[in-house]
């Protein structure tokens, strides 16, 4: 279904930002698709027509939701903004629904081929799965959006749906591109930092794969755990005790565990910043500001965990201070590309639609070229841990084991932050698996025999593998 604004169409253009160009080139040069599907379950008497009208009003306020990305000879890629634009909302009905069916429907809509048209970059899906239950998915391309932008969209959608009107007018995205030229001296200083930060990196940048696909694949599956309220509060208390953020604590644990799995004592991982600190007034603007930053973590086995955690905090701060160098320039200059990601979200991203309960639900993880992408969501009920992994390269059972080990290592570090890293029991499997919050997303066929064998070998490496007669 397409809804159109009534005003006559006109077009304006301006150059893409370096951050936008990163996703354009990544998608045009590879088979990846950088759509960012985000889904919510809506319970209650949803007024579909009112929802569609609210979506149209949000789109009318933000030029990046009416943008196509075009390439012109001699000018490179441009944002081409339409004064009015059609709105694509795909309506489906799945009365005999399953998690697999919902996932497949979202993936089919999200990852279809596209040409960077405005109707490709911002679209929506509404799946009816009950008389008063829907799955609502926003599908924004990463070249026009970031995490803060998602929050702007949800707040304004709820306001318009309730009949309200925002009391401010957002600054146009293009204004931040033309009025924030980076001084050359500041740029050179930041470039020098990245050269020094990444110099002599001798760690491991990828995780040994279980499978070697013939063609690269970017599809991600995920496992999900929750730290109970007591575990979550211990982690927060430990972060306060060490004078660091919870994100720095989790990043340190993640890096050490990756080191145990790769045999390295230094690890590169990709972190994200909101990227808006230099853009005054951008808190109301929908667009791509976020920055991807390569964090290097180095340690020795005798180093106290607390010392590494504080070093990680300092390194994160330095990365943020030098975020003005685009990620693709850092990769080009250094030859490094981190394949581990970690992100922190302060809440579940639920929001209100008048008369309905709206709950964030992960059916699909955005495609990625990461081996592992760790997402941490801190909410009132505790901490949710999502481990997304490349499903063409890694066994789900192996990633589940990684999650158990993360929880065990975190518990050890919180119990004794001064413990030497080498003494932490990171490789000892937690016998009590953290409870999954949601049922498994995938309901596919049973694992093949070789997959079951490999999983059991990892869990009990000393056990007998094959018996023949009496041997």
CSV table of C-alpha atoms in Angstrom, one decimal:
chain,number,residue,atom,x,y,z
A,1,UNK,CA,0.0,0.0,0.0
A,2,UNK,CA,1.3,3.4,-0.9
A,3,UNK,CA,0.1,6.7,0.7
A,4,UNK,CA,1.0,10.0,-1.0
A,5,UNK,CA,1.3,13.5,0.3
A,6,UNK,CA,-1.0,15.9,-1.5
A,7,UNK,CA,1.5,18.6,-2.3
A,8,UNK,CA,3.1,18.8,-5.7
A,9,UNK,CA,6.5,17.0,-6.0
A,10,UNK,CA,9.7,19.0,-6.2
A,11,UNK,CA,13.3,17.8,-5.7
A,12,UNK,CA,16.4,19.3,-4.0
A,13,UNK,CA,19.8,17.8,-3.8
A,14,UNK,CA,22.9,18.0,-1.6
A,15,UNK,CA,26.1,15.8,-1.3
A,16,UNK,CA,26.0,12.7,1.0
A,17,UNK,CA,28.0,12.8,4.2
A,18,UNK,CA,31.2,10.6,4.6
A,19,UNK,CA,29.2,8.3,6.9
A,20,UNK,CA,26.4,7.9,4.4
A,21,UNK,CA,29.0,7.1,1.7
A,22,UNK,CA,30.4,4.3,3.9
A,23,UNK,CA,27.1,2.4,3.7
A,24,UNK,CA,26.5,3.2,0.0
A,25,UNK,CA,29.9,1.8,-1.0
A,26,UNK,CA,29.7,-1.2,1.3
A,27,UNK,CA,26.4,-2.2,-0.3
A,28,UNK,CA,27.3,-1.5,-3.9
A,29,UNK,CA,30.7,-3.3,-3.6
A,30,UNK,CA,29.4,-6.4,-1.7
A,31,UNK,CA,26.3,-8.5,-1.4
A,32,UNK,CA,25.4,-7.0,2.0
A,33,UNK,CA,22.1,-5.2,2.5
A,34,UNK,CA,22.2,-2.4,5.1
A,35,UNK,CA,18.5,-2.1,5.8
A,36,UNK,CA,17.8,-1.9,9.6
A,37,UNK,CA,14.6,-3.8,10.4
A,38,UNK,CA,13.2,-3.0,13.9
A,39,UNK,CA,10.0,-4.7,15.0
A,40,UNK,CA,7.4,-4.2,17.8
A,41,UNK,CA,4.4,-6.3,18.8
A,42,UNK,CA,1.3,-4.1,19.2
A,43,UNK,CA,-1.4,-5.5,21.5
A,44,UNK,CA,-4.8,-3.7,21.6
A,45,UNK,CA,-7.3,-2.1,19.3
A,46,UNK,CA,-4.9,-0.6,16.7
A,47,UNK,CA,-6.5,2.1,14.4
A,48,UNK,CA,-4.6,1.3,11.2
A,49,UNK,CA,-5.8,4.4,9.4
A,50,UNK,CA,-4.6,6.6,12.2
A,51,UNK,CA,-1.3,4.8,12.3
A,52,UNK,CA,-0.8,5.4,8.6
A,53,UNK,CA,-1.7,9.1,9.0
A,54,UNK,CA,0.8,9.4,11.8
A,55,UNK,CA,3.6,7.8,9.8
A,56,UNK,CA,2.8,10.3,6.9
A,57,UNK,CA,3.1,13.3,9.3
A,58,UNK,CA,6.5,12.1,10.7
A,59,UNK,CA,7.8,11.6,7.1
A,60,UNK,CA,6.7,15.1,6.2
A,61,UNK,CA,8.8,16.6,9.1
A,62,UNK,CA,12.1,14.9,8.1
A,63,UNK,CA,13.8,15.2,4.8
A,64,UNK,CA,15.9,12.1,5.2
A,65,UNK,CA,12.7,10.0,5.2
A,66,UNK,CA,11.9,11.4,1.7
A,67,UNK,CA,15.4,10.9,0.3
A,68,UNK,CA,16.8,8.9,-2.6
A,69,UNK,CA,20.5,8.3,-3.1
A,70,UNK,CA,21.5,9.1,-6.7
A,71,UNK,CA,24.9,9.1,-8.4
A,72,UNK,CA,25.6,11.9,-10.9
A,73,UNK,CA,28.6,12.2,-13.2
A,74,UNK,CA,31.2,14.6,-11.8
A,75,UNK,CA,29.3,15.0,-8.5
A,76,UNK,CA,29.4,11.5,-6.9
A,77,UNK,CA,26.5,10.4,-4.7
A,78,UNK,CA,23.8,12.9,-3.7
A,79,UNK,CA,20.9,13.0,-1.4
A,80,UNK,CA,17.8,13.7,-3.6
A,81,UNK,CA,15.0,14.9,-1.4
A,82,UNK,CA,11.4,15.0,-2.5
A,83,UNK,CA,9.1,17.6,-1.1
A,84,UNK,CA,6.4,15.0,-1.2
A,85,UNK,CA,6.8,11.3,-1.4
A,86,UNK,CA,4.8,8.1,-1.4
A,87,UNK,CA,4.9,6.0,1.7
A,88,UNK,CA,5.1,2.2,1.4
A,89,UNK,CA,3.3,0.2,4.0
A,90,UNK,CA,3.2,-3.5,3.3
A,91,UNK,CA,0.1,-5.1,5.0
A,92,UNK,CA,0.1,-8.9,5.6
A,93,UNK,CA,-2.2,-11.2,7.5
A,94,UNK,CA,-0.8,-14.4,9.2
A,95,UNK,CA,-3.7,-15.9,11.2
A,96,UNK,CA,-1.8,-19.2,11.6
A,97,UNK,CA,1.4,-17.4,12.5
A,98,UNK,CA,4.7,-18.8,13.7
A,99,UNK,CA,8.0,-17.2,14.6
A,100,UNK,CA,9.5,-18.6,11.5
A,101,UNK,CA,6.7,-17.2,9.3
A,102,UNK,CA,7.0,-13.7,10.9
A,103,UNK,CA,10.8,-13.8,10.4
A,104,UNK,CA,10.6,-14.8,6.8
A,105,UNK,CA,8.0,-12.1,6.1
A,106,UNK,CA,10.2,-9.4,7.6
A,107,UNK,CA,13.3,-10.6,5.8
A,108,UNK,CA,11.5,-10.8,2.5
A,109,UNK,CA,10.5,-7.2,2.8
A,110,UNK,CA,13.7,-5.9,4.3
A,111,UNK,CA,16.3,-7.6,2.0
A,112,UNK,CA,14.7,-7.4,-1.4
A,113,UNK,CA,16.9,-5.9,-4.1
A,114,UNK,CA,16.7,-2.1,-4.3
A,115,UNK,CA,18.1,0.9,-6.1
A,116,UNK,CA,18.4,3.5,-3.3
A,117,UNK,CA,15.1,5.1,-4.2
A,118,UNK,CA,13.2,6.9,-1.4
A,119,UNK,CA,10.6,4.1,-1.3
A,120,UNK,CA,13.5,1.6,-0.8
A,121,UNK,CA,15.2,3.5,2.0
A,122,UNK,CA,12.2,4.1,4.3
A,123,UNK,CA,9.3,1.7,4.3
A,124,UNK,CA,7.0,-0.1,6.8
A,125,UNK,CA,5.4,-3.4,7.3
A,126,UNK,CA,2.3,-4.3,9.4
A,127,UNK,CA,1.5,-8.0,10.0
A,128,UNK,CA,-1.8,-8.9,11.5
A,129,UNK,CA,-1.4,-12.0,13.7
A,130,UNK,CA,-4.6,-11.8,15.7
A,131,UNK,CA,-7.8,-9.8,16.1
A,132,UNK,CA,-6.0,-7.3,18.3
A,133,UNK,CA,-2.4,-8.1,17.7
A,134,UNK,CA,0.0,-6.9,15.1
A,135,UNK,CA,3.7,-6.9,14.3
A,136,UNK,CA,4.9,-3.5,13.2
A,137,UNK,CA,8.3,-3.1,11.5
A,138,UNK,CA,10.2,0.0,10.4
A,139,UNK,CA,12.6,-0.6,7.6
A,140,UNK,CA,15.1,2.2,7.3
A,141,UNK,CA,18.4,2.0,5.4
A,142,UNK,CA,21.5,2.7,7.5
A,143,UNK,CA,22.6,5.4,5.0
A,144,UNK,CA,19.7,7.6,6.3
A,145,UNK,CA,19.3,6.6,9.9
A,146,UNK,CA,20.9,5.7,13.2
A,147,UNK,CA,19.9,4.7,16.7
A,148,UNK,CA,18.9,8.2,17.9
A,149,UNK,CA,16.9,8.7,14.7
A,150,UNK,CA,14.9,5.6,15.5
A,151,UNK,CA,14.0,7.1,18.9
A,152,UNK,CA,12.9,10.4,17.2
A,153,UNK,CA,10.6,8.5,14.8
A,154,UNK,CA,9.0,6.5,17.7
A,155,UNK,CA,8.4,9.6,19.8
A,156,UNK,CA,6.8,11.6,17.0
A,157,UNK,CA,4.8,8.6,15.8
A,158,UNK,CA,3.2,8.1,19.2
A,159,UNK,CA,2.6,11.9,19.5
A,160,UNK,CA,0.8,12.2,16.1
A,161,UNK,CA,-1.1,8.9,16.7
A,162,UNK,CA,-2.5,10.5,20.0
A,163,UNK,CA,-3.5,13.6,18.1
A,164,UNK,CA,-0.7,15.8,19.3
A,165,UNK,CA,1.8,18.1,17.4
A,166,UNK,CA,5.5,18.5,18.2
A,167,UNK,CA,6.3,22.0,19.6
A,168,UNK,CA,9.5,22.4,17.7
A,169,UNK,CA,10.6,22.2,14.1
A,170,UNK,CA,13.7,19.9,13.4
A,171,UNK,CA,16.8,21.4,11.8
A,172,UNK,CA,17.2,19.9,8.3
A,173,UNK,CA,19.9,17.2,8.0
A,174,UNK,CA,21.7,19.1,5.3
A,175,UNK,CA,22.3,22.1,7.5
A,176,UNK,CA,24.6,20.0,9.7
A,177,UNK,CA,26.7,18.9,6.7
A,178,UNK,CA,27.2,22.5,5.3
A,179,UNK,CA,27.8,24.3,8.6
A,180,UNK,CA,30.2,21.9,10.3
A,181,UNK,CA,33.4,21.8,8.3
A,182,UNK,CA,36.1,20.1,10.2
A,183,UNK,CA,39.3,22.1,10.6
A,184,UNK,CA,42.3,20.6,8.9
A,185,UNK,CA,44.4,20.7,12.0
A,186,UNK,CA,41.8,18.8,14.0
A,187,UNK,CA,41.5,16.2,11.3
A,188,UNK,CA,45.2,15.7,11.1
A,189,UNK,CA,45.3,15.3,14.9
A,190,UNK,CA,42.6,12.6,14.8
A,191,UNK,CA,44.3,10.8,11.9
A,192,UNK,CA,47.5,10.7,13.9
A,193,UNK,CA,45.6,9.2,16.8
A,194,UNK,CA,44.2,6.4,14.7
A,195,UNK,CA,47.6,5.5,13.2
A,196,UNK,CA,49.0,5.3,16.8
A,197,UNK,CA,46.0,3.5,18.2
A,198,UNK,CA,46.1,0.8,15.5
A,199,UNK,CA,49.8,0.5,15.1
A,200,UNK,CA,51.5,-2.8,15.7
A,201,UNK,CA,48.2,-4.6,16.3
A,202,UNK,CA,49.2,-8.3,16.5
A,203,UNK,CA,45.9,-9.7,17.8
A,204,UNK,CA,43.2,-11.6,16.1
A,205,UNK,CA,40.6,-9.9,14.0
A,206,UNK,CA,38.3,-12.8,13.3
A,207,UNK,CA,36.9,-15.9,14.9
A,208,UNK,CA,37.8,-19.3,13.4
A,209,UNK,CA,34.7,-20.4,11.5
A,210,UNK,CA,32.8,-23.7,11.8
A,211,UNK,CA,31.9,-23.6,8.1
A,212,UNK,CA,33.5,-22.1,5.0
A,213,UNK,CA,30.8,-21.0,2.6
A,214,UNK,CA,31.5,-20.9,-1.1
A,215,UNK,CA,30.1,-17.4,-1.3
A,216,UNK,CA,30.1,-14.6,1.4
A,217,UNK,CA,26.9,-14.4,3.3
A,218,UNK,CA,25.8,-11.6,5.6
A,219,UNK,CA,22.7,-13.1,7.2
A,220,UNK,CA,22.7,-13.0,11.0
A,221,UNK,CA,21.0,-15.3,13.5
A,222,UNK,CA,21.1,-14.6,17.2
A,223,UNK,CA,20.9,-16.1,20.7
A,224,UNK,CA,19.4,-14.2,23.6
A,225,UNK,CA,20.0,-14.3,27.4
A,226,UNK,CA,19.0,-12.2,30.4
A,227,UNK,CA,21.0,-11.4,33.4
A,228,UNK,CA,18.7,-11.6,36.4
A,229,UNK,CA,18.1,-8.4,38.4
A,230,UNK,CA,20.7,-9.5,41.0
A,231,UNK,CA,23.4,-10.2,38.4
A,232,UNK,CA,22.6,-7.0,36.6
A,233,UNK,CA,22.9,-4.9,39.7
A,234,UNK,CA,26.2,-6.6,40.6
A,235,UNK,CA,27.5,-5.5,37.2
A,236,UNK,CA,26.3,-2.0,37.6
A,237,UNK,CA,27.8,-1.8,41.2
A,238,UNK,CA,31.2,-3.1,39.9
A,239,UNK,CA,31.2,-0.5,37.1
A,240,UNK,CA,30.6,2.2,39.7
A,241,UNK,CA,33.3,0.8,42.0
A,242,UNK,CA,35.8,0.9,39.2
A,243,UNK,CA,34.8,4.3,38.0
A,244,UNK,CA,33.8,3.1,34.6
A,245,UNK,CA,30.6,2.8,32.5
A,246,UNK,CA,28.7,-0.5,32.3
A,247,UNK,CA,29.5,-0.5,28.6
A,248,UNK,CA,33.3,-0.4,29.4
A,249,UNK,CA,32.8,-3.3,31.8
A,250,UNK,CA,31.0,-5.4,29.3
A,251,UNK,CA,33.4,-4.5,26.5
A,252,UNK,CA,36.3,-5.6,28.7
A,253,UNK,CA,34.7,-9.0,29.5
A,254,UNK,CA,33.8,-9.4,25.8
A,255,UNK,CA,37.4,-8.7,24.6
A,256,UNK,CA,39.0,-11.1,27.1
A,257,UNK,CA,36.6,-13.9,26.1
A,258,UNK,CA,37.3,-13.3,22.5
A,259,UNK,CA,41.0,-13.6,23.3
A,260,UNK,CA,40.3,-16.9,25.0
A,261,UNK,CA,38.6,-18.1,21.8
A,262,UNK,CA,41.2,-16.8,19.4
A,263,UNK,CA,44.4,-17.4,21.5
A,264,UNK,CA,45.2,-13.7,21.3
A,265,UNK,CA,46.0,-11.1,24.0
A,266,UNK,CA,44.8,-8.2,22.0
A,267,UNK,CA,41.5,-7.9,20.1
A,268,UNK,CA,39.9,-5.3,17.8
A,269,UNK,CA,36.2,-4.7,18.0
A,270,UNK,CA,33.8,-2.2,16.5
A,271,UNK,CA,31.9,0.2,18.8
A,272,UNK,CA,29.4,2.9,17.9
A,273,UNK,CA,29.0,6.5,19.0
A,274,UNK,CA,25.9,8.7,18.6
A,275,UNK,CA,28.2,11.1,16.7
A,276,UNK,CA,26.1,14.2,17.5
A,277,UNK,CA,28.2,16.0,20.1
A,278,UNK,CA,29.6,18.4,17.5
A,279,UNK,CA,26.1,19.0,16.0
A,280,UNK,CA,24.2,21.4,18.2
A,281,UNK,CA,20.4,21.0,17.8
A,282,UNK,CA,20.7,17.6,16.1
A,283,UNK,CA,18.7,15.9,18.9
A,284,UNK,CA,15.5,16.6,16.9
A,285,UNK,CA,16.9,15.6,13.5
A,286,UNK,CA,16.4,12.3,11.7
A,287,UNK,CA,19.5,11.3,9.8
A,288,UNK,CA,22.8,9.4,10.0
A,289,UNK,CA,25.2,10.9,12.6
A,290,UNK,CA,26.5,7.7,14.3
A,291,UNK,CA,30.2,6.8,14.0
A,292,UNK,CA,31.8,3.4,13.8
A,293,UNK,CA,35.1,3.2,15.8
A,294,UNK,CA,37.7,0.5,16.1
A,295,UNK,CA,38.6,-0.2,19.7
A,296,UNK,CA,41.8,-2.1,20.4
A,297,UNK,CA,42.1,-3.9,23.7
A,298,UNK,CA,45.5,-5.3,24.9
A,299,UNK,CA,46.4,-7.1,28.1
A,300,UNK,CA,48.6,-9.6,29.7
A,301,UNK,CA,47.5,-12.6,31.7
A,302,UNK,CA,49.0,-11.2,34.9
A,303,UNK,CA,47.2,-7.8,34.5
A,304,UNK,CA,44.4,-7.3,37.1
A,305,UNK,CA,40.9,-7.2,35.4
A,306,UNK,CA,40.2,-3.8,37.1
A,307,UNK,CA,43.3,-2.3,35.4
A,308,UNK,CA,42.2,-3.5,32.0
A,309,UNK,CA,38.7,-2.3,32.5
A,310,UNK,CA,40.0,1.2,33.3
A,311,UNK,CA,42.3,1.1,30.3
A,312,UNK,CA,39.3,0.2,28.2
A,313,UNK,CA,37.4,3.2,29.5
A,314,UNK,CA,40.2,5.5,28.6
A,315,UNK,CA,40.5,4.0,25.1
A,316,UNK,CA,36.8,4.3,24.5
A,317,UNK,CA,37.0,8.0,25.5
A,318,UNK,CA,40.0,8.6,23.1
A,319,UNK,CA,38.1,6.9,20.3
A,320,UNK,CA,35.1,9.2,20.9
A,321,UNK,CA,37.3,12.3,20.9
A,322,UNK,CA,38.7,11.3,17.5
A,323,UNK,CA,35.5,10.2,15.8
A,324,UNK,CA,35.7,12.8,13.1
A,325,UNK,CA,37.7,10.5,10.8
A,326,UNK,CA,35.3,8.4,8.8
A,327,UNK,CA,35.4,4.7,9.4
A,328,UNK,CA,36.2,3.9,5.8
A,329,UNK,CA,39.2,6.2,5.9
A,330,UNK,CA,40.6,4.5,9.0
A,331,UNK,CA,40.1,1.1,7.4
A,332,UNK,CA,41.8,2.3,4.1
A,333,UNK,CA,44.8,3.8,5.9
A,334,UNK,CA,45.3,1.0,8.4
A,335,UNK,CA,44.2,-2.1,6.4
A,336,UNK,CA,42.2,-3.2,9.5
A,337,UNK,CA,38.6,-4.1,9.6
A,338,UNK,CA,37.1,-5.3,12.9
A,339,UNK,CA,34.8,-8.4,12.7
A,340,UNK,CA,33.6,-8.2,16.2
A,341,UNK,CA,31.0,-5.6,17.2
A,342,UNK,CA,29.5,-4.5,20.5
A,343,UNK,CA,26.7,-2.0,21.2
A,344,UNK,CA,25.0,-0.7,24.2
A,345,UNK,CA,21.3,0.3,24.3
A,346,UNK,CA,19.9,2.0,27.5
A,347,UNK,CA,16.4,0.4,27.3
A,348,UNK,CA,14.2,-1.9,25.3
A,349,UNK,CA,12.9,0.8,22.9
A,350,UNK,CA,9.3,0.2,23.8
A,351,UNK,CA,6.9,3.1,23.1
A,352,UNK,CA,3.2,4.0,23.5
A,353,UNK,CA,0.4,4.1,21.0
A,354,UNK,CA,-2.7,5.4,22.6
A,355,UNK,CA,-4.8,2.5,23.8
A,356,UNK,CA,-2.3,-0.2,22.8
A,357,UNK,CA,0.7,-1.9,24.4
A,358,UNK,CA,3.8,-1.7,22.2
A,359,UNK,CA,6.7,-4.1,23.0
A,360,UNK,CA,10.1,-4.3,21.2
A,361,UNK,CA,10.7,-7.7,19.8
A,362,UNK,CA,13.8,-9.1,17.9
A,363,UNK,CA,12.6,-11.3,15.1
A,364,UNK,CA,15.5,-10.4,12.7
A,365,UNK,CA,18.9,-9.0,13.2
A,366,UNK,CA,20.3,-6.6,10.6
A,367,UNK,CA,22.7,-8.1,8.1
A,368,UNK,CA,26.4,-7.6,8.9
A,369,UNK,CA,29.9,-8.6,7.9
A,370,UNK,CA,30.7,-9.2,11.6
A,371,UNK,CA,31.5,-12.7,12.9
A,372,UNK,CA,29.9,-11.7,16.2
A,373,UNK,CA,27.8,-8.7,17.1
A,374,UNK,CA,27.1,-8.3,20.8
A,375,UNK,CA,24.1,-6.1,21.7
A,376,UNK,CA,23.5,-5.2,25.4
A,377,UNK,CA,20.1,-3.8,26.4
A,378,UNK,CA,19.8,-2.5,30.0
A,379,UNK,CA,16.3,-2.1,31.3
A,380,UNK,CA,14.3,-2.1,34.5
A,381,UNK,CA,14.1,-5.9,34.6
A,382,UNK,CA,17.8,-6.5,34.2
A,383,UNK,CA,20.2,-6.8,31.3
A,384,UNK,CA,19.4,-8.5,28.0
A,385,UNK,CA,22.3,-9.9,26.0
A,386,UNK,CA,21.9,-10.5,22.3
A,387,UNK,CA,24.7,-12.4,20.4
A,388,UNK,CA,24.2,-12.1,16.7
A,389,UNK,CA,26.3,-14.3,14.5
A,390,UNK,CA,26.9,-15.1,10.9
A,391,UNK,CA,24.7,-18.2,10.4
A,392,UNK,CA,26.6,-19.4,7.3
A,393,UNK,CA,29.8,-19.7,9.3
A,394,UNK,CA,29.0,-20.6,12.9
A,395,UNK,CA,27.1,-23.2,14.8
A,396,UNK,CA,24.3,-21.9,17.0
A,397,UNK,CA,25.5,-24.3,19.8
A,398,UNK,CA,28.9,-22.7,19.7
A,399,UNK,CA,27.5,-19.2,20.1
A,400,UNK,CA,25.2,-20.3,22.9
A,401,UNK,CA,28.3,-21.7,24.7
A,402,UNK,CA,30.1,-18.3,24.1
A,403,UNK,CA,27.1,-16.7,25.9
A,404,UNK,CA,27.3,-19.0,28.9
A,405,UNK,CA,31.0,-18.3,29.1
A,406,UNK,CA,30.5,-14.5,29.0
A,407,UNK,CA,28.1,-14.7,31.9
A,408,UNK,CA,30.5,-16.9,33.9
A,409,UNK,CA,33.5,-14.5,33.2
A,410,UNK,CA,31.4,-11.5,34.1
A,411,UNK,CA,30.4,-13.1,37.4
A,412,UNK,CA,34.0,-13.8,38.2
A,413,UNK,CA,35.2,-10.3,37.3
A,414,UNK,CA,32.4,-8.8,39.5
A,415,UNK,CA,33.3,-11.0,42.4
A,416,UNK,CA,36.9,-10.0,42.4
A,417,UNK,CA,37.9,-7.2,40.0
A,418,UNK,CA,41.5,-7.3,41.2
A,419,UNK,CA,41.9,-10.9,40.0
A,420,UNK,CA,44.5,-11.5,37.4
A,421,UNK,CA,43.0,-11.9,33.9
A,422,UNK,CA,44.7,-15.3,33.5
A,423,UNK,CA,43.1,-16.6,36.7
A,424,UNK,CA,39.5,-15.8,35.7
A,425,UNK,CA,37.6,-18.9,34.8
A,426,UNK,CA,36.4,-17.7,31.4
A,427,UNK,CA,36.6,-21.1,29.7
A,428,UNK,CA,34.7,-23.0,32.3
A,429,UNK,CA,31.2,-23.5,31.1
A,430,UNK,CA,28.4,-22.3,33.3
A,431,UNK,CA,26.4,-25.4,34.0
A,432,UNK,CA,23.2,-23.4,34.7
A,433,UNK,CA,22.3,-21.8,31.4
A,434,UNK,CA,20.9,-18.3,31.7
A,435,UNK,CA,17.2,-18.4,30.8
A,436,UNK,CA,16.2,-17.3,27.3
A,437,UNK,CA,13.7,-14.4,27.3
A,438,UNK,CA,12.1,-15.4,24.0
A,439,UNK,CA,11.5,-18.8,22.4
A,440,UNK,CA,14.0,-19.6,19.7
A,441,UNK,CA,13.3,-17.6,16.5
A,442,UNK,CA,14.2,-20.4,14.2
A,443,UNK,CA,12.1,-23.5,14.1
A,444,UNK,CA,14.1,-25.3,11.4
A,445,UNK,CA,14.9,-28.9,10.9
A,446,UNK,CA,17.0,-30.8,13.5
A,447,UNK,CA,20.8,-30.4,13.3
A,448,UNK,CA,22.8,-32.7,11.1
A,449,UNK,CA,24.8,-35.5,12.6
A,450,UNK,CA,28.1,-33.8,12.1
A,451,UNK,CA,26.8,-30.6,13.8
A,452,UNK,CA,25.6,-32.6,16.8
A,453,UNK,CA,29.0,-34.3,17.0
A,454,UNK,CA,30.9,-31.0,16.9
A,455,UNK,CA,28.7,-29.5,19.6
A,456,UNK,CA,29.1,-32.5,21.9
A,457,UNK,CA,32.9,-32.5,21.3
A,458,UNK,CA,33.1,-28.9,22.5
A,459,UNK,CA,31.0,-29.6,25.6
A,460,UNK,CA,32.8,-32.7,26.6
A,461,UNK,CA,36.2,-32.8,24.9
A,462,UNK,CA,37.5,-35.6,27.1
A,463,UNK,CA,34.6,-37.9,26.5
A,464,UNK,CA,34.7,-41.1,24.3
A,465,UNK,CA,33.8,-40.2,20.7
A,466,UNK,CA,33.4,-43.6,19.1
A,467,UNK,CA,33.0,-47.1,20.4
A,468,UNK,CA,33.7,-50.2,18.3
A,469,UNK,CA,33.3,-53.6,19.8
A,470,UNK,CA,35.3,-53.3,23.1
A,471,UNK,CA,37.5,-50.4,22.0
